[in-house]
Amino acid sequence: MSTADPTLDSRVPGEPEGVFDRVWTVPNAFTLVRLLCLPLFLYLLFGADNRAGAAWLLAGLGSTDWVDGYIARRFDQGSEFGKIFDPTVDRLFFFVAVIAIIVDGSIPIWFAVAVLVRELLVGGAIAVGVLFLHMQRFGVTWLGKCATFLLMGAVPSFLIGSTDVWEAPFFAVLAWAFGVPGLVLSYWTGIAYIPLIRSGLAAGRASTSTGTDDR
């Protein structure tokens, strides 16, 4: 039995869902709360000079990345807007966090640049494909999720490892233990996404030519 709120969906029955048909859902609200934590992260890091607090907030936000997706699936509140909003917020937070920690000087420059370059290449290719080339979206692979998990553990660990708290040495080691395999795996999955992107482009072109593109 579906638990979706029919008041959130004003479409005519049978009409394809548009991007803005169901914006105000619980998972989208949860994603919005995570986005609003971004200024708090920057304040803790630069305004309050609280590296440990900023790192723990970042770790908490990274560890709750799955919650909005779970809510959407469990309560049938998935939406076209959410499919775009959630990964956009994730990437925005990741980019801002890594760049902020570069400015703070708590992460090796080469590692941070390697992470950002991969995200720009893969994320940029997917964004261009979906927005301008009618590419059909595809889900993140299991290995891609593992890479993200490792990197989201490594980045705040670098930050905590640069503080003078008692657990700093442990997190300094943990940062590399998560960071190296996470970086390697992220590039491996980036290469593995190439055939998925090509298939998505081909499917998008086919649906457009037959007039069945329902994005």
PDB file of C-alpha atoms in Angstrom:
ATOM      1  CA  MET A   1       0.000   0.000   0.000  1.00  0.00           C
ATOM      2  CA  SER A   2       1.432   3.358  -0.973  1.00  0.00           C
ATOM      3  CA  THR A   3       1.956   5.943   1.770  1.00  0.00           C
ATOM      4  CA  ALA A   4       2.599   8.824  -0.609  1.00  0.00           C
ATOM      5  CA  ASP A   5       0.594  11.972   0.110  1.00  0.00           C
ATOM      6  CA  PRO A   6      -1.675  12.565  -2.920  1.00  0.00           C
ATOM      7  CA  THR A   7      -1.794  16.276  -2.091  1.00  0.00           C
ATOM      8  CA  LEU A   8       1.859  16.485  -3.053  1.00  0.00           C
ATOM      9  CA  ASP A   9       1.127  15.359  -6.598  1.00  0.00           C
ATOM     10  CA  SER A  10      -1.114  17.532  -8.783  1.00  0.00           C
ATOM     11  CA  ARG A  11      -0.505  15.653 -12.022  1.00  0.00           C
ATOM     12  CA  VAL A  12      -3.268  14.363 -14.221  1.00  0.00           C
ATOM     13  CA  PRO A  13      -3.340  10.529 -13.962  1.00  0.00           C
ATOM     14  CA  GLY A  14      -1.035   9.039 -16.567  1.00  0.00           C
ATOM     15  CA  GLU A  15       0.865  12.292 -17.101  1.00  0.00           C
ATOM     16  CA  PRO A  16       4.672  11.951 -16.735  1.00  0.00           C
ATOM     17  CA  GLU A  17       6.032  13.549 -13.582  1.00  0.00           C
ATOM     18  CA  GLY A  18       7.804  16.857 -14.084  1.00  0.00           C
ATOM     19  CA  VAL A  19      10.828  18.049 -12.144  1.00  0.00           C
ATOM     20  CA  PHE A  20       8.805  20.401  -9.936  1.00  0.00           C
ATOM     21  CA  ASP A  21       5.662  18.308  -9.470  1.00  0.00           C
ATOM     22  CA  ARG A  22       6.628  16.991  -6.031  1.00  0.00           C
ATOM     23  CA  VAL A  23       9.115  19.276  -4.335  1.00  0.00           C
ATOM     24  CA  TRP A  24       7.841  19.382  -0.750  1.00  0.00           C
ATOM     25  CA  THR A  25       8.378  15.816   0.360  1.00  0.00           C
ATOM     26  CA  VAL A  26       9.996  14.525   3.547  1.00  0.00           C
ATOM     27  CA  PRO A  27      13.193  13.266   1.838  1.00  0.00           C
ATOM     28  CA  ASN A  28      13.607  16.579   0.007  1.00  0.00           C
ATOM     29  CA  ALA A  29      13.115  18.434   3.297  1.00  0.00           C
ATOM     30  CA  PHE A  30      15.802  16.245   4.886  1.00  0.00           C
ATOM     31  CA  THR A  31      18.152  17.045   2.002  1.00  0.00           C
ATOM     32  CA  LEU A  32      17.385  20.755   2.489  1.00  0.00           C
ATOM     33  CA  VAL A  33      18.314  20.522   6.177  1.00  0.00           C
ATOM     34  CA  ARG A  34      21.636  18.942   5.208  1.00  0.00           C
ATOM     35  CA  LEU A  35      22.231  21.772   2.746  1.00  0.00           C
ATOM     36  CA  LEU A  36      21.506  24.381   5.412  1.00  0.00           C
ATOM     37  CA  CYS A  37      24.235  22.816   7.562  1.00  0.00           C
ATOM     38  CA  LEU A  38      26.830  23.972   5.030  1.00  0.00           C
ATOM     39  CA  PRO A  39      27.077  27.531   6.456  1.00  0.00           C
ATOM     40  CA  LEU A  40      27.369  26.016   9.942  1.00  0.00           C
ATOM     41  CA  PHE A  41      30.288  23.875   8.775  1.00  0.00           C
ATOM     42  CA  LEU A  42      32.059  26.922   7.338  1.00  0.00           C
ATOM     43  CA  TYR A  43      31.387  28.906  10.509  1.00  0.00           C
ATOM     44  CA  LEU A  44      32.808  26.185  12.745  1.00  0.00           C
ATOM     45  CA  LEU A  45      35.896  25.845  10.578  1.00  0.00           C
ATOM     46  CA  PHE A  46      36.710  29.507   9.959  1.00  0.00           C
ATOM     47  CA  GLY A  47      34.536  31.608  12.274  1.00  0.00           C
ATOM     48  CA  ALA A  48      34.822  29.598  15.486  1.00  0.00           C
ATOM     49  CA  ASP A  49      38.187  28.014  14.612  1.00  0.00           C
ATOM     50  CA  ASN A  50      36.741  24.687  15.730  1.00  0.00           C
ATOM     51  CA  ARG A  51      38.263  22.107  13.400  1.00  0.00           C
ATOM     52  CA  ALA A  52      37.074  19.158  15.448  1.00  0.00           C
ATOM     53  CA  GLY A  53      33.496  20.432  15.505  1.00  0.00           C
ATOM     54  CA  ALA A  54      33.532  21.096  11.767  1.00  0.00           C
ATOM     55  CA  ALA A  55      34.981  17.648  11.118  1.00  0.00           C
ATOM     56  CA  TRP A  56      32.391  15.847  13.236  1.00  0.00           C
ATOM     57  CA  LEU A  57      29.583  17.792  11.561  1.00  0.00           C
ATOM     58  CA  LEU A  58      30.969  16.842   8.148  1.00  0.00           C
ATOM     59  CA  ALA A  59      31.276  13.197   9.190  1.00  0.00           C
ATOM     60  CA  GLY A  60      27.711  13.207  10.489  1.00  0.00           C
ATOM     61  CA  LEU A  61      26.357  14.692   7.276  1.00  0.00           C
ATOM     62  CA  GLY A  62      28.292  12.156   5.238  1.00  0.00           C
ATOM     63  CA  SER A  63      27.031   9.244   7.315  1.00  0.00           C
ATOM     64  CA  THR A  64      23.394  10.353   6.900  1.00  0.00           C
ATOM     65  CA  ASP A  65      23.623  10.643   3.108  1.00  0.00           C
ATOM     66  CA  TRP A  66      21.566   7.450   2.731  1.00  0.00           C
ATOM     67  CA  VAL A  67      18.654   8.609   4.921  1.00  0.00           C
ATOM     68  CA  ASP A  68      16.780  10.714   2.367  1.00  0.00           C
ATOM     69  CA  GLY A  69      16.989   7.938  -0.224  1.00  0.00           C
ATOM     70  CA  TYR A  70      15.727   5.399   2.311  1.00  0.00           C
ATOM     71  CA  ILE A  71      12.781   7.625   3.264  1.00  0.00           C
ATOM     72  CA  ALA A  72      11.907   8.160  -0.399  1.00  0.00           C
ATOM     73  CA  ARG A  73      11.880   4.415  -1.087  1.00  0.00           C
ATOM     74  CA  ARG A  74      10.264   3.322   2.174  1.00  0.00           C
ATOM     75  CA  PHE A  75       7.363   5.790   2.037  1.00  0.00           C
ATOM     76  CA  ASP A  76       7.025   6.053  -1.737  1.00  0.00           C
ATOM     77  CA  GLN A  77       8.042   9.710  -1.791  1.00  0.00           C
ATOM     78  CA  GLY A  78      10.569   9.576  -4.586  1.00  0.00           C
ATOM     79  CA  SER A  79      10.393  12.478  -7.019  1.00  0.00           C
ATOM     80  CA  GLU A  80      12.101  13.757 -10.143  1.00  0.00           C
ATOM     81  CA  PHE A  81      13.157  16.822  -8.168  1.00  0.00           C
ATOM     82  CA  GLY A  82      14.711  14.649  -5.463  1.00  0.00           C
ATOM     83  CA  LYS A  83      16.684  12.653  -8.018  1.00  0.00           C
ATOM     84  CA  ILE A  84      18.389  15.898  -9.021  1.00  0.00           C
ATOM     85  CA  PHE A  85      18.368  17.774  -5.694  1.00  0.00           C
ATOM     86  CA  ASP A  86      19.958  15.059  -3.538  1.00  0.00           C
ATOM     87  CA  PRO A  87      23.065  14.326  -5.653  1.00  0.00           C
ATOM     88  CA  THR A  88      23.482  18.056  -6.358  1.00  0.00           C
ATOM     89  CA  VAL A  89      23.546  18.834  -2.634  1.00  0.00           C
ATOM     90  CA  ASP A  90      25.923  15.933  -2.014  1.00  0.00           C
ATOM     91  CA  ARG A  91      28.369  17.179  -4.640  1.00  0.00           C
ATOM     92  CA  LEU A  92      28.048  20.809  -3.517  1.00  0.00           C
ATOM     93  CA  PHE A  93      28.785  19.878   0.073  1.00  0.00           C
ATOM     94  CA  PHE A  94      31.684  17.674  -0.978  1.00  0.00           C
ATOM     95  CA  PHE A  95      33.243  20.368  -3.173  1.00  0.00           C
ATOM     96  CA  VAL A  96      32.823  23.137  -0.608  1.00  0.00           C
ATOM     97  CA  ALA A  97      34.126  20.926   2.205  1.00  0.00           C
ATOM     98  CA  VAL A  98      37.244  19.837   0.315  1.00  0.00           C
ATOM     99  CA  ILE A  99      38.021  23.371  -0.900  1.00  0.00           C
ATOM    100  CA  ALA A 100      37.482  24.776   2.609  1.00  0.00           C
ATOM    101  CA  ILE A 101      39.843  22.195   4.094  1.00  0.00           C
ATOM    102  CA  ILE A 102      42.419  23.038   1.401  1.00  0.00           C
ATOM    103  CA  VAL A 103      42.195  26.686   2.476  1.00  0.00           C
ATOM    104  CA  ASP A 104      42.516  25.570   6.091  1.00  0.00           C
ATOM    105  CA  GLY A 105      45.648  23.611   5.176  1.00  0.00           C
ATOM    106  CA  SER A 106      44.498  20.384   6.790  1.00  0.00           C
ATOM    107  CA  ILE A 107      44.602  18.118   3.738  1.00  0.00           C
ATOM    108  CA  PRO A 108      47.409  17.295   1.275  1.00  0.00           C
ATOM    109  CA  ILE A 109      46.934  19.447  -1.815  1.00  0.00           C
ATOM    110  CA  TRP A 110      47.646  16.615  -4.274  1.00  0.00           C
ATOM    111  CA  PHE A 111      45.046  14.380  -2.658  1.00  0.00           C
ATOM    112  CA  ALA A 112      42.372  17.065  -2.595  1.00  0.00           C
ATOM    113  CA  VAL A 113      43.043  18.077  -6.197  1.00  0.00           C
ATOM    114  CA  ALA A 114      42.860  14.436  -7.330  1.00  0.00           C
ATOM    115  CA  VAL A 115      39.487  14.061  -5.592  1.00  0.00           C
ATOM    116  CA  LEU A 116      38.096  17.276  -7.085  1.00  0.00           C
ATOM    117  CA  VAL A 117      39.332  16.521 -10.602  1.00  0.00           C
ATOM    118  CA  ARG A 118      37.603  13.143 -10.596  1.00  0.00           C
ATOM    119  CA  GLU A 119      34.357  14.670  -9.330  1.00  0.00           C
ATOM    120  CA  LEU A 120      34.505  17.438 -11.934  1.00  0.00           C
ATOM    121  CA  LEU A 121      35.129  15.026 -14.798  1.00  0.00           C
ATOM    122  CA  VAL A 122      32.525  12.431 -13.874  1.00  0.00           C
ATOM    123  CA  GLY A 123      29.931  14.759 -12.383  1.00  0.00           C
ATOM    124  CA  GLY A 124      30.382  17.260 -15.202  1.00  0.00           C
ATOM    125  CA  ALA A 125      29.993  14.609 -17.889  1.00  0.00           C
ATOM    126  CA  ILE A 126      26.796  13.279 -16.307  1.00  0.00           C
ATOM    127  CA  ALA A 127      25.356  16.773 -15.776  1.00  0.00           C
ATOM    128  CA  VAL A 128      26.030  17.807 -19.375  1.00  0.00           C
ATOM    129  CA  GLY A 129      24.588  14.547 -20.655  1.00  0.00           C
ATOM    130  CA  VAL A 130      21.370  14.810 -18.633  1.00  0.00           C
ATOM    131  CA  LEU A 131      20.796  18.547 -19.078  1.00  0.00           C
ATOM    132  CA  PHE A 132      21.788  19.046 -22.703  1.00  0.00           C
ATOM    133  CA  LEU A 133      22.047  15.680 -24.450  1.00  0.00           C
ATOM    134  CA  HIS A 134      18.871  13.979 -23.131  1.00  0.00           C
ATOM    135  CA  MET A 135      20.919  11.261 -21.440  1.00  0.00           C
ATOM    136  CA  GLN A 136      18.862   8.894 -19.336  1.00  0.00           C
ATOM    137  CA  ARG A 137      19.968   8.915 -15.706  1.00  0.00           C
ATOM    138  CA  PHE A 138      21.435   5.803 -14.120  1.00  0.00           C
ATOM    139  CA  GLY A 139      21.974   4.816 -10.530  1.00  0.00           C
ATOM    140  CA  VAL A 140      25.277   4.994  -8.694  1.00  0.00           C
ATOM    141  CA  THR A 141      26.998   1.617  -8.661  1.00  0.00           C
ATOM    142  CA  TRP A 142      27.754  -0.229  -5.432  1.00  0.00           C
ATOM    143  CA  LEU A 143      31.482   0.365  -5.917  1.00  0.00           C
ATOM    144  CA  GLY A 144      30.775   4.042  -6.525  1.00  0.00           C
ATOM    145  CA  LYS A 145      28.936   4.218  -3.208  1.00  0.00           C
ATOM    146  CA  CYS A 146      31.873   2.497  -1.495  1.00  0.00           C
ATOM    147  CA  ALA A 147      34.292   5.048  -2.977  1.00  0.00           C
ATOM    148  CA  THR A 148      32.113   7.919  -1.768  1.00  0.00           C
ATOM    149  CA  PHE A 149      31.846   6.378   1.708  1.00  0.00           C
ATOM    150  CA  LEU A 150      35.623   6.019   1.971  1.00  0.00           C
ATOM    151  CA  LEU A 151      36.301   9.557   0.782  1.00  0.00           C
ATOM    152  CA  MET A 152      33.627  11.015   3.054  1.00  0.00           C
ATOM    153  CA  GLY A 153      35.415   9.269   5.895  1.00  0.00           C
ATOM    154  CA  ALA A 154      38.854  10.411   4.783  1.00  0.00           C
ATOM    155  CA  VAL A 155      38.127  14.126   4.365  1.00  0.00           C
ATOM    156  CA  PRO A 156      36.903  14.842   7.936  1.00  0.00           C
ATOM    157  CA  SER A 157      39.598  12.485   9.259  1.00  0.00           C
ATOM    158  CA  PHE A 158      42.269  14.691   7.698  1.00  0.00           C
ATOM    159  CA  LEU A 159      40.661  17.634   9.473  1.00  0.00           C
ATOM    160  CA  ILE A 160      40.515  15.957  12.888  1.00  0.00           C
ATOM    161  CA  GLY A 161      44.030  14.606  12.388  1.00  0.00           C
ATOM    162  CA  SER A 162      45.358  18.160  12.131  1.00  0.00           C
ATOM    163  CA  THR A 163      43.964  19.190  15.520  1.00  0.00           C
ATOM    164  CA  ASP A 164      45.492  18.819  18.994  1.00  0.00           C
ATOM    165  CA  VAL A 165      42.726  16.566  20.368  1.00  0.00           C
ATOM    166  CA  TRP A 166      43.811  13.264  21.887  1.00  0.00           C
ATOM    167  CA  GLU A 167      42.349  11.176  19.051  1.00  0.00           C
ATOM    168  CA  ALA A 168      44.136  13.177  16.319  1.00  0.00           C
ATOM    169  CA  PRO A 169      46.901  10.586  15.654  1.00  0.00           C
ATOM    170  CA  PHE A 170      44.318   7.849  15.142  1.00  0.00           C
ATOM    171  CA  PHE A 171      42.364   9.931  12.628  1.00  0.00           C
ATOM    172  CA  ALA A 172      45.548  10.983  10.835  1.00  0.00           C
ATOM    173  CA  VAL A 173      46.187   7.293  10.104  1.00  0.00           C
ATOM    174  CA  LEU A 174      42.507   6.634   9.364  1.00  0.00           C
ATOM    175  CA  ALA A 175      42.501   9.433   6.785  1.00  0.00           C
ATOM    176  CA  TRP A 176      45.080   7.604   4.669  1.00  0.00           C
ATOM    177  CA  ALA A 177      43.529   4.192   5.360  1.00  0.00           C
ATOM    178  CA  PHE A 178      40.254   5.499   3.914  1.00  0.00           C
ATOM    179  CA  GLY A 179      41.666   8.016   1.470  1.00  0.00           C
ATOM    180  CA  VAL A 180      44.021   5.923  -0.666  1.00  0.00           C
ATOM    181  CA  PRO A 181      41.618   3.052  -1.458  1.00  0.00           C
ATOM    182  CA  GLY A 182      38.758   5.549  -1.777  1.00  0.00           C
ATOM    183  CA  LEU A 183      40.678   7.623  -4.325  1.00  0.00           C
ATOM    184  CA  VAL A 184      41.753   4.581  -6.349  1.00  0.00           C
ATOM    185  CA  LEU A 185      38.240   3.156  -6.291  1.00  0.00           C
ATOM    186  CA  SER A 186      36.704   6.495  -7.302  1.00  0.00           C
ATOM    187  CA  TYR A 187      38.858   6.653 -10.439  1.00  0.00           C
ATOM    188  CA  TRP A 188      38.163   2.998 -11.202  1.00  0.00           C
ATOM    189  CA  THR A 189      34.411   3.557 -10.976  1.00  0.00           C
ATOM    190  CA  GLY A 190      34.766   6.752 -12.996  1.00  0.00           C
ATOM    191  CA  ILE A 191      36.204   4.691 -15.842  1.00  0.00           C
ATOM    192  CA  ALA A 192      33.483   2.075 -15.330  1.00  0.00           C
ATOM    193  CA  TYR A 193      30.838   4.792 -15.745  1.00  0.00           C
ATOM    194  CA  ILE A 194      31.944   5.462 -19.343  1.00  0.00           C
ATOM    195  CA  PRO A 195      29.898   2.610 -20.899  1.00  0.00           C
ATOM    196  CA  LEU A 196      26.927   3.544 -18.667  1.00  0.00           C
ATOM    197  CA  ILE A 197      27.120   7.132 -19.904  1.00  0.00           C
ATOM    198  CA  ARG A 198      27.324   5.946 -23.515  1.00  0.00           C
ATOM    199  CA  SER A 199      24.322   3.660 -23.013  1.00  0.00           C
ATOM    200  CA  GLY A 200      22.392   6.478 -21.351  1.00  0.00           C
ATOM    201  CA  LEU A 201      23.147   8.813 -24.246  1.00  0.00           C
ATOM    202  CA  ALA A 202      22.073   6.189 -26.790  1.00  0.00           C
ATOM    203  CA  ALA A 203      18.846   5.498 -24.882  1.00  0.00           C
ATOM    204  CA  GLY A 204      18.170   9.211 -24.577  1.00  0.00           C
ATOM    205  CA  ARG A 205      18.626   9.755 -28.292  1.00  0.00           C
ATOM    206  CA  ALA A 206      16.356   6.809 -29.056  1.00  0.00           C
ATOM    207  CA  SER A 207      13.573   8.037 -26.746  1.00  0.00           C
ATOM    208  CA  THR A 208      13.837  11.558 -28.150  1.00  0.00           C
ATOM    209  CA  SER A 209      13.606  10.371 -31.740  1.00  0.00           C
ATOM    210  CA  THR A 210      10.503   8.324 -30.941  1.00  0.00           C
ATOM    211  CA  GLY A 211       8.934  11.055 -28.831  1.00  0.00           C
ATOM    212  CA  THR A 212       8.927   9.027 -25.612  1.00  0.00           C
ATOM    213  CA  ASP A 213      11.353  11.102 -23.585  1.00  0.00           C
ATOM    214  CA  ASP A 214       9.602  11.465 -20.208  1.00  0.00           C
ATOM    215  CA  ARG A 215      12.294  13.163 -18.225  1.00  0.00           C
TER     216      ARG A 215
END
